[in-house]
Coordinates of C-alpha atoms and ligand atoms in Angstrom, one line a residue:
M1 CA 139.2 60.4 151.3
K2 CA 140.3 59.2 154.5
D3 CA 138.8 60.0 157.6
E4 CA 142.2 60.7 159.0
I5 CA 142.4 63.5 156.5
L6 CA 139.2 64.9 157.3
D7 CA 139.8 65.0 160.7
L8 CA 142.9 67.2 160.4
V9 CA 141.2 69.6 157.8
F10 CA 138.2 69.9 160.2
K11 CA 139.1 69.6 163.7
D12 CA 136.0 71.2 165.3
P13 CA 132.8 69.2 165.3
L14 CA 130.5 70.1 162.4
P15 CA 126.9 69.2 161.9
T16 CA 125.9 66.4 159.8
I17 CA 124.2 67.1 156.7
A18 CA 121.1 65.5 157.7
E19 CA 120.9 67.7 160.7
I20 CA 121.4 70.9 158.5
E21 CA 118.9 69.7 156.0
A22 CA 116.3 69.0 158.7
K23 CA 116.6 72.8 159.8
Y24 CA 115.8 74.1 156.3
P25 CA 112.6 72.1 155.3
P26 CA 111.1 72.9 151.9
R27 CA 108.9 76.1 152.0
Q28 CA 105.1 76.1 151.7
L29 CA 104.1 78.5 149.1
P30 CA 101.0 79.6 147.2
E31 CA 100.9 78.6 143.6
G32 CA 103.2 80.5 141.4
A33 CA 104.9 82.3 144.2
I34 CA 108.6 82.8 143.9
V35 CA 111.4 82.9 146.6
T36 CA 114.0 85.4 145.6
R37 CA 117.0 87.5 147.4
V38 CA 119.6 90.1 147.3
G39 CA 123.0 89.2 148.4
P40 CA 125.1 92.3 148.9
S41 CA 128.5 92.2 150.2
P42 CA 128.9 94.8 152.7
T43 CA 131.7 96.9 151.2
G44 CA 131.1 100.6 152.2
L45 CA 129.2 102.6 150.0
L46 CA 125.9 101.3 148.4
H47 CA 126.2 101.0 144.5
I48 CA 123.1 102.2 142.9
G49 CA 123.2 98.7 141.0
T50 CA 122.7 97.0 144.4
L51 CA 119.6 98.9 144.9
N52 CA 118.5 98.0 141.6
A53 CA 119.4 94.4 142.4
A54 CA 117.3 94.6 145.7
L55 CA 114.4 96.6 143.7
I56 CA 113.6 94.2 141.2
P57 CA 113.7 90.9 143.2
Y58 CA 111.5 92.7 145.9
S59 CA 109.0 94.1 143.4
L60 CA 108.8 90.7 141.9
A61 CA 108.1 88.8 144.7
R62 CA 105.7 91.2 145.9
A63 CA 103.7 91.0 142.6
C64 CA 103.2 87.1 143.4
G65 CA 102.8 86.9 147.1
G66 CA 106.5 85.2 147.1
V67 CA 109.5 85.8 149.7
F68 CA 112.2 88.0 149.2
F69 CA 114.8 88.0 151.5
L70 CA 118.4 89.6 152.2
R71 CA 121.5 87.7 152.8
I72 CA 124.6 89.6 153.7
E73 CA 127.4 88.2 151.8
D74 CA 130.3 88.9 153.9
T75 CA 132.9 85.8 153.4
D76 CA 135.4 88.2 151.5
Q77 CA 137.0 89.2 155.1
K78 CA 139.5 91.3 153.2
R79 CA 136.7 93.6 151.8
Q80 CA 134.9 93.8 155.0
V81 CA 134.1 97.6 156.2
A82 CA 132.5 97.9 159.4
E83 CA 129.1 99.4 159.5
A84 CA 128.5 98.3 156.0
T85 CA 125.8 96.1 156.6
D86 CA 124.0 99.2 158.5
V87 CA 124.5 101.2 155.4
I88 CA 122.7 98.6 153.5
L89 CA 120.0 98.1 155.9
K90 CA 119.3 101.8 156.1
A91 CA 119.1 102.2 152.5
F92 CA 116.7 99.4 152.1
K93 CA 114.7 101.2 155.0
D94 CA 114.9 104.8 153.2
Y95 CA 113.9 103.3 149.5
D96 CA 111.1 101.2 151.3
I97 CA 112.5 97.8 150.2
C98 CA 111.3 95.5 153.0
P99 CA 112.7 92.1 152.9
D100 CA 110.5 89.5 154.4
E101 CA 113.5 87.8 156.1
G102 CA 116.9 89.0 156.9
P103 CA 119.1 90.8 159.3
Q104 CA 117.3 93.7 161.0
A105 CA 118.6 96.9 162.2
D106 CA 118.5 96.0 165.8
G107 CA 120.8 93.2 165.3
T108 CA 118.3 90.4 165.2
Q109 CA 117.3 88.5 162.3
K110 CA 114.1 87.5 161.0
G111 CA 113.1 84.6 159.4
A112 CA 113.2 80.8 159.5
Y113 CA 115.8 80.0 157.1
G114 CA 118.9 81.9 158.6
P115 CA 121.1 82.9 159.8
Y116 CA 121.3 85.2 157.0
I117 CA 124.8 86.6 157.3
Q118 CA 127.3 84.2 155.5
S119 CA 130.0 84.7 158.1
Q120 CA 127.8 83.0 160.5
R121 CA 126.9 80.2 158.3
K122 CA 130.5 78.8 158.4
D123 CA 130.0 75.3 159.7
I124 CA 127.2 74.8 157.2
Y125 CA 129.5 75.4 154.3
Q126 CA 132.3 73.6 156.1
A127 CA 130.1 70.4 156.7
Y128 CA 129.2 70.3 152.7
A129 CA 132.5 70.8 151.9
K130 CA 133.8 68.0 154.0
E131 CA 131.1 65.8 152.2
L132 CA 132.4 66.6 148.9
L133 CA 135.7 65.7 150.1
R134 CA 134.4 62.5 151.4
Q135 CA 132.8 61.6 148.2
D136 CA 135.8 62.6 146.2
K137 CA 134.2 65.6 144.4
A138 CA 136.8 68.2 145.9
Y139 CA 140.1 68.0 146.9
L140 CA 142.9 69.9 148.9
C141 CA 145.2 72.2 147.3
F142 CA 148.5 73.4 148.4
C143 CA 149.5 75.4 145.7
S144 CA 150.8 78.8 147.0
E145 CA 149.8 82.0 145.4
E146 CA 153.2 82.6 143.9
S147 CA 153.2 79.4 142.2
L148 CA 149.6 79.8 140.5
A149 CA 150.6 83.3 139.6
Q150 CA 153.7 81.8 138.0
A151 CA 151.6 79.0 136.0
H152 CA 149.3 81.7 135.3
E153 CA 152.1 83.5 133.5
T154 CA 153.5 80.6 131.8
Q155 CA 149.9 79.7 130.2
V156 CA 149.6 83.2 129.1
K157 CA 153.1 83.4 127.4
A158 CA 152.4 80.0 125.7
K159 CA 148.9 81.3 124.5
I160 CA 146.9 78.5 126.4
R161 CA 143.8 79.0 128.0
P162 CA 144.8 80.2 131.8
G163 CA 143.3 78.7 134.8
Y164 CA 143.4 75.7 137.3
Y165 CA 142.3 72.6 135.1
G166 CA 143.4 69.4 133.7
P167 CA 147.1 69.0 133.7
F168 CA 147.3 72.5 135.3
A169 CA 145.2 71.1 138.3
R170 CA 148.5 70.1 140.2
C171 CA 147.1 68.9 143.3
R172 CA 144.2 67.1 141.8
T173 CA 146.1 64.1 141.6
L174 CA 148.4 64.1 144.7
S175 CA 148.1 60.8 146.8
E176 CA 146.3 60.6 150.0
D177 CA 149.7 59.9 151.6
A178 CA 151.1 63.1 150.0
V179 CA 148.1 65.2 151.1
L180 CA 148.5 63.7 154.7
Q181 CA 152.1 64.7 154.9
N182 CA 151.6 68.1 153.7
L183 CA 148.9 68.5 156.5
K184 CA 151.2 67.0 158.9
D185 CA 153.9 69.7 157.9
G186 CA 151.3 72.5 158.5
K187 CA 151.2 73.6 154.8
P188 CA 148.5 76.1 154.1
F189 CA 145.6 74.7 152.0
I190 CA 142.4 75.6 150.3
V191 CA 139.5 73.3 148.9
R192 CA 138.8 72.8 145.5
F193 CA 135.9 71.6 143.5
K194 CA 136.6 68.5 141.3
S195 CA 135.1 69.8 137.8
P196 CA 133.6 66.8 135.8
G197 CA 133.4 69.0 133.0
H198 CA 135.1 69.2 129.5
Y199 CA 135.9 72.5 127.8
T200 CA 135.5 70.9 124.5
Q201 CA 131.7 70.0 125.3
K202 CA 128.8 72.2 125.5
I203 CA 126.2 73.0 128.3
I204 CA 122.8 74.9 127.8
I205 CA 122.1 77.6 130.3
H206 CA 118.9 79.2 130.5
D207 CA 118.6 82.6 131.7
L208 CA 114.9 83.7 132.1
V209 CA 115.5 87.1 130.4
R210 CA 118.5 86.1 128.3
G211 CA 117.0 82.9 127.1
K212 CA 119.1 79.9 126.3
R213 CA 122.6 79.7 125.4
E214 CA 125.2 77.2 124.5
L215 CA 128.4 77.6 126.6
P216 CA 131.5 75.5 126.9
Q217 CA 131.2 73.3 129.9
N218 CA 133.4 74.4 133.1
D219 CA 136.6 72.5 133.6
L220 CA 138.1 74.7 136.3
D221 CA 138.8 73.5 139.5
V222 CA 137.7 76.4 141.5
P223 CA 138.3 77.1 145.1
I224 CA 135.3 76.4 147.3
L225 CA 136.9 77.2 150.6
K226 CA 139.5 79.6 151.2
S227 CA 142.5 79.2 153.6
D228 CA 140.6 80.9 156.1
G229 CA 138.0 78.2 156.1
L230 CA 135.2 80.6 154.5
P231 CA 133.5 79.7 151.4
T232 CA 134.0 81.3 147.9
Y233 CA 131.0 82.9 146.5
H234 CA 130.5 80.0 144.1
F235 CA 130.1 77.5 147.1
A236 CA 128.3 79.9 149.3
H237 CA 125.7 80.9 147.0
L238 CA 125.0 77.3 146.1
I239 CA 124.6 75.9 149.6
D240 CA 122.4 79.1 150.8
D241 CA 120.1 79.2 147.7
H242 CA 119.8 75.7 148.1
L243 CA 119.0 75.8 151.9
M244 CA 116.9 78.9 151.7
G245 CA 114.5 77.6 149.0
T246 CA 115.4 80.4 146.6
T247 CA 113.3 79.6 143.3
H248 CA 115.0 82.6 141.4
V249 CA 118.5 83.9 141.6
M250 CA 118.6 87.3 140.3
R251 CA 122.2 89.0 140.3
G252 CA 124.3 90.9 138.2
E253 CA 125.1 90.1 134.7
E254 CA 129.1 89.5 135.7
W255 CA 128.0 86.1 137.3
L256 CA 126.6 85.1 133.8
S257 CA 129.8 83.4 132.9
S258 CA 130.0 81.4 135.9
L259 CA 126.8 79.8 135.4
P260 CA 128.0 76.7 133.9
L261 CA 130.1 76.1 136.6
H262 CA 127.2 76.8 139.2
L263 CA 125.0 74.4 137.3
Q264 CA 127.6 71.6 137.3
M265 CA 127.9 72.2 141.3
F266 CA 124.3 71.8 141.6
E267 CA 124.4 68.6 139.8
A268 CA 127.5 67.4 141.7
M269 CA 125.4 68.1 144.9
G270 CA 122.5 66.1 143.7
W271 CA 120.2 69.4 144.1
Q272 CA 117.8 70.9 141.6
A273 CA 119.1 74.2 140.4
P274 CA 117.1 77.4 140.8
N275 CA 115.9 79.7 138.1
Y276 CA 118.5 82.4 137.0
I277 CA 118.0 86.0 136.0
H278 CA 121.1 88.3 135.2
F279 CA 120.6 91.8 135.4
S280 CA 122.2 94.2 133.1
H281 CA 124.5 96.7 134.3
I282 CA 123.6 100.4 134.5
L283 CA 125.9 102.0 131.9
K284 CA 127.5 105.3 131.5
L285 CA 129.1 106.6 128.4
D286 CA 132.6 107.5 129.3
E287 CA 133.7 110.9 128.2
Q288 CA 137.3 110.1 127.3
T289 CA 136.9 107.1 125.2
G290 CA 133.3 107.7 123.9
N291 CA 132.5 104.0 124.9
K292 CA 130.0 102.6 127.2
R293 CA 130.8 101.2 130.4
K294 CA 129.6 99.9 133.8
I295 CA 128.9 103.1 136.2
S296 CA 131.4 102.5 139.0
K297 CA 131.7 104.0 142.5
R298 CA 135.2 105.1 141.7
Y299 CA 134.7 107.5 139.0
D300 CA 130.7 108.3 138.8
P301 CA 129.4 110.1 141.9
E302 CA 126.0 109.1 140.7
A303 CA 126.7 105.3 141.2
C304 CA 126.6 105.5 144.8
V305 CA 123.4 105.9 146.5
N306 CA 124.4 108.3 149.1
F307 CA 124.7 110.7 146.2
Y308 CA 121.0 110.9 145.7
D309 CA 120.5 111.1 149.5
E310 CA 123.0 113.8 149.9
Q311 CA 121.5 116.0 146.9
G312 CA 118.3 115.3 148.5
Y313 CA 116.5 113.4 145.3
P314 CA 113.2 112.2 146.3
K315 CA 113.6 108.5 147.4
T316 CA 110.5 107.4 145.7
A317 CA 111.4 109.3 142.2
V318 CA 114.7 107.5 142.1
I319 CA 113.0 104.3 142.5
E320 CA 110.4 105.2 139.8
Y321 CA 113.5 105.9 137.5
L322 CA 115.2 102.5 138.4
L323 CA 111.7 100.9 137.5
T324 CA 112.0 102.7 134.0
L325 CA 115.3 101.4 133.5
A326 CA 114.1 97.7 134.5
N327 CA 110.8 97.1 133.0
S328 CA 110.0 98.6 129.5
N329 CA 106.3 99.0 130.2
F330 CA 106.7 100.9 133.3
E331 CA 106.6 104.4 131.6
D332 CA 103.5 103.3 129.5
W333 CA 102.0 101.9 133.0
R334 CA 102.8 105.5 134.8
R335 CA 101.2 107.5 131.9
A336 CA 97.9 105.7 132.2
N337 CA 98.1 105.9 136.0
P338 CA 99.7 108.9 137.1
D339 CA 98.3 109.1 140.5
A340 CA 98.9 105.5 141.5
S341 CA 101.7 104.4 143.8
Y342 CA 104.8 102.8 141.8
K343 CA 104.1 99.6 144.0
E344 CA 101.0 99.1 142.3
F345 CA 103.0 98.6 139.2
K346 CA 103.3 94.6 138.4
L347 CA 106.8 94.1 137.3
S348 CA 107.4 91.2 135.1
I349 CA 110.0 88.9 134.6
Q350 CA 109.3 88.7 130.9
K351 CA 109.5 92.5 130.5
L352 CA 112.7 92.9 132.2
N353 CA 115.3 94.8 130.0
S354 CA 118.1 92.4 128.7
S355 CA 120.4 95.1 127.8
G356 CA 122.3 97.5 129.7
A357 CA 120.6 100.6 130.1
L358 CA 122.2 104.0 129.8
F359 CA 122.3 106.1 133.1
D360 CA 120.3 109.4 132.1
L361 CA 120.4 112.0 134.9
A362 CA 118.2 114.2 132.8
K363 CA 115.3 111.5 132.8
L364 CA 115.7 111.0 136.4
N365 CA 115.6 114.9 137.0
S366 CA 112.3 115.2 134.8
I367 CA 110.8 112.1 137.0
C368 CA 111.8 114.3 140.1
R369 CA 110.0 117.4 138.7
E370 CA 107.0 115.4 137.9
H371 CA 107.1 113.9 141.1
I372 CA 107.4 117.0 143.2
G373 CA 104.9 118.5 140.8
K374 CA 102.3 116.5 142.4
M375 CA 103.1 117.0 146.4
T376 CA 101.5 119.9 148.3
A377 CA 103.4 122.4 149.7
E378 CA 103.1 121.1 153.3
E379 CA 104.6 117.7 151.9
I380 CA 107.7 119.3 150.1
Y381 CA 108.4 121.4 153.3
D382 CA 108.5 118.0 155.2
A383 CA 110.4 116.3 153.0
T384 CA 113.0 119.0 152.8
W385 CA 113.2 119.5 156.6
A386 CA 113.6 115.6 156.9
W387 CA 116.5 115.9 154.4
A388 CA 118.0 119.1 155.7
K389 CA 118.1 117.7 159.5
T390 CA 120.8 115.4 158.2
Y391 CA 122.6 117.3 155.4
R392 CA 122.0 120.9 155.9
P393 CA 121.2 121.6 159.6
D394 CA 121.3 125.7 159.2
F395 CA 118.8 125.2 156.5
A396 CA 116.5 123.0 158.7
T397 CA 116.6 125.7 161.5
K398 CA 115.6 128.1 159.1
L399 CA 112.7 126.0 157.8
E400 CA 111.7 125.5 161.5
Q401 CA 111.7 129.4 162.1
N402 CA 109.9 130.4 159.1
K403 CA 107.1 127.3 158.3
A404 CA 104.3 129.2 157.5
Y405 CA 106.1 131.7 155.4
M406 CA 107.9 128.7 153.6
I407 CA 104.9 127.0 152.9
D408 CA 103.4 130.2 151.3
I409 CA 106.3 130.2 149.2
L410 CA 106.0 126.7 148.2
N411 CA 102.2 127.1 147.5
I412 CA 103.2 129.4 144.6
E413 CA 101.9 127.9 141.6
R414 CA 101.4 124.6 143.4
L415 CA 98.6 122.2 143.4
G416 CA 95.4 123.6 141.5
A417 CA 97.6 126.2 139.7
K418 CA 96.8 126.3 135.9
K419 CA 100.4 125.7 135.5
V420 CA 102.2 123.9 138.4
R421 CA 105.7 124.8 139.0
K422 CA 108.2 121.9 138.0
D423 CA 111.2 124.0 139.1
L424 CA 112.3 121.7 141.9
I425 CA 114.2 118.3 141.3
K426 CA 115.4 117.8 144.5
W427 CA 115.3 119.0 148.3
S428 CA 118.6 120.9 147.9
D429 CA 116.8 123.1 145.3
V430 CA 114.2 124.3 147.6
E431 CA 117.0 126.2 149.6
T432 CA 118.3 127.6 146.1
E433 CA 115.0 128.5 144.7
T434 CA 113.8 130.2 147.9
A435 CA 116.8 131.9 149.0
F436 CA 115.5 135.4 147.4
F437 CA 112.3 135.3 149.7
F438 CA 114.8 135.9 152.7
D439 CA 116.9 139.0 153.3
D440 CA 119.6 137.1 154.6
S441 CA 120.1 135.0 151.4
F442 CA 118.8 137.3 148.7
Q443 CA 121.6 138.2 146.1
P444 CA 120.5 141.0 144.4
A445 CA 121.9 141.1 140.9
D446 CA 123.4 144.8 139.9
P447 CA 120.0 145.2 138.1
Y448 CA 121.3 148.0 135.8
A449 CA 123.8 145.7 134.4
A450 CA 121.2 142.8 134.1
L451 CA 118.7 145.3 132.6
A452 CA 121.3 146.7 130.2
P453 CA 120.8 148.4 127.4
M454 CA 117.7 149.9 129.1
P455 CA 119.1 153.4 130.3
A456 CA 119.4 153.5 134.3
E457 CA 116.5 156.5 134.4
T458 CA 114.1 154.6 132.5
V459 CA 114.6 151.5 134.7
K460 CA 114.5 153.8 138.1
A461 CA 111.2 155.2 136.6
I462 CA 109.7 152.1 136.3
V463 CA 110.5 150.8 139.6
T464 CA 109.6 154.3 141.3
D465 CA 106.4 154.4 139.3
F466 CA 105.2 150.8 140.5
A467 CA 106.5 151.3 143.9
A468 CA 104.0 154.4 144.3
L469 CA 101.0 152.3 143.0
Y470 CA 101.7 148.8 144.7
D471 CA 99.4 147.2 146.9
A472 CA 99.8 143.8 148.4
Q473 CA 96.1 143.4 148.6
D474 CA 95.5 143.8 144.8
D475 CA 94.3 140.7 143.0
K476 CA 96.5 139.5 139.8
D477 CA 94.3 141.5 137.3
T478 CA 94.6 145.0 139.5
W479 CA 98.1 144.2 139.9
F480 CA 98.8 143.7 136.0
A481 CA 96.6 146.7 135.2
K482 CA 99.2 148.7 137.6
I483 CA 101.9 147.4 135.4
K484 CA 100.5 148.5 132.2
Q485 CA 99.9 151.8 133.7
V486 CA 103.5 152.0 134.6
A487 CA 104.5 150.6 131.1
E488 CA 102.4 153.2 129.1
K489 CA 103.5 156.1 131.4
N490 CA 107.2 155.2 130.4
G491 CA 106.6 154.6 126.7
F492 CA 106.6 150.9 126.7
C493 CA 103.5 149.1 124.8
A494 CA 100.9 147.7 127.3
D495 CA 99.6 145.4 124.8
M496 CA 101.9 142.5 123.5
K497 CA 99.8 141.9 119.9
A498 CA 100.3 145.8 119.1
Y499 CA 103.8 145.9 120.4
K500 CA 104.5 142.9 118.1
A501 CA 103.1 144.4 115.2
N502 CA 105.1 147.7 115.5
P503 CA 108.0 147.0 118.0
T504 CA 110.1 150.3 116.7
A505 CA 107.1 152.6 118.1
F506 CA 108.0 151.9 121.7
K507 CA 110.7 151.7 124.3
G508 CA 109.8 147.9 124.8
S509 CA 106.7 146.0 125.8
V510 CA 104.7 145.2 129.1
A511 CA 106.9 142.0 129.4
D512 CA 110.1 144.4 129.7
V513 CA 108.5 146.0 132.4
A514 CA 108.0 143.0 134.6
K515 CA 111.4 142.0 133.9
V516 CA 112.7 145.1 135.4
L517 CA 110.4 144.5 138.5
R518 CA 111.3 140.7 138.7
V519 CA 115.1 141.6 138.5
F520 CA 114.8 144.1 141.7
I521 CA 112.4 141.7 143.7
T522 CA 114.1 138.5 143.1
G523 CA 117.6 139.0 141.7
K524 CA 116.8 136.9 138.6
E525 CA 115.3 137.2 135.1
Q526 CA 113.2 134.1 135.8
S527 CA 111.0 133.4 138.6
P528 CA 107.7 131.9 139.5
D529 CA 104.5 134.0 139.3
L530 CA 105.7 137.7 140.0
H531 CA 102.4 138.8 141.5
A532 CA 102.5 135.6 143.8
V533 CA 106.0 136.4 144.8
M534 CA 105.3 140.0 145.7
R535 CA 102.1 139.0 147.6
V536 CA 104.1 136.2 149.5
L537 CA 107.0 138.5 150.3
G538 CA 104.4 141.2 151.7
Q539 CA 104.0 145.0 151.0
Q540 CA 107.0 146.2 153.1
A541 CA 109.8 143.8 151.9
T542 CA 108.4 144.3 148.3
L543 CA 108.7 148.2 148.6
K544 CA 112.1 147.8 150.4
R545 CA 113.3 146.0 147.3
L546 CA 111.8 148.4 145.0
S547 CA 113.6 151.4 146.6
V548 CA 115.8 153.1 144.2
Ligands
LIG601 N1 127.5 88.9 146.7 C1 127.1 88.8 145.2 C2 127.3 90.1 144.7 O1 127.5 91.2 145.3 C3 125.8 88.6 145.1 C4 125.5 87.8 143.8 C5 123.9 87.0 144.0 O2 123.3 87.8 144.3 O3 124.1 86.1 143.8 O4 127.7 90.4 143.4

């Protein structure tokens, strides 16, 4: 292409290809180490799939002593959301995903292969686009959006494969004089890649997880620079992954169908293509249609990472859940290594799931229960307080004012107990599950309604008799002996076996008596160990709740 045209297209001076390449020398890596990355577009709320798309390359790079970097893909200026990069950085920090290179929270960038924000790399993309134009591997397209839409409609109506290719690629054959004239007339333009492919011929693509596939060659002349001079994703990832020395491109499966194009572009540039891995989407069963669909920020609150933050899901448990979705052997490893950090698990490319996993909140919840079940009361207190500071400031204050009491509460059936409590899934549960320990948040049930059909006089007698005997200093056996005593006095059977053998001979069993006390003390029919609950509440508060 004539220099005159290139000078009109790129008015500002650009670095030469040699200058650029000199700034990105090949990386020196240990044997077997990979270089991989995540390239989120800053669009606001972070999708759980993006967290996953960071966790997997991060874990794989860590497992082999490789490099994992963060690149902010902000070339779609229409979709930019201010502060969205901060959202990404904060989430990575919170979830302990630590890129070796990339933008930092203080506005600086770490690493020798930057800048790691695509909008700051405009001159690099333009320099390569100029080179492709010079070599006639790209061309200027002056088609308006309307004329493209019209062409598309015509193709669809005529049942022809839609797109800008072959005879439909109208600007591909424009003479240089016509191009020059258009530029002089100030017509807006974009730059398109001149595809050397033939749709009727095949290309073999190789995804490290999905294996080999034969697909039609790409013959679309896709845009590589938009009218604002910024690159499209196809072009930007090509340039960046080449210069930044990426050995393994890991990205969502929505890009799999573009792989023939990307391989073709690498070839056109004369570069070796990296390895590719396409992650499966996290799926959701659509209640209306009964079909599986990609979990979506628009419809599913759990698709957004801030859902887990707001609810107070333990971040480590969320990561563990994502690892169970990612690698089929994670759960076996976890069972064999119950106390190890998930960071010790060696994620492997071979074991990455190649089909979409269904999001299962119940599974996540059970991982959270196990996770919290292994924490000390102090650790739970600290984590809950840190969460409440942001999401429930009033509760944070309550925690601060009642620290010792709260830790006593959380210690009920905790570490070392025969049966450890598994009632907490997330930090917000601490507030609801401990509410009955505080007079200001205790919600007494209507005990007589809750205990019906037990007659009110019987209920009252049980409560009064027990209150007369209660001593917060009693050990569990003494405490239980007193409940049995109250049971017998009121016509209930103190021995469960004897009761089961002849239930009609009694008003009920010792379990029914305990239930009466539980309803009065906690306002609920189920609670942690009642002896411990009363002991933590203390003599005075216990008796107050038992006054009828
Ligand atoms: N910005 C692209 C996306 O969000 C990144 C894909 C890639 O990692 O190459 O889908």
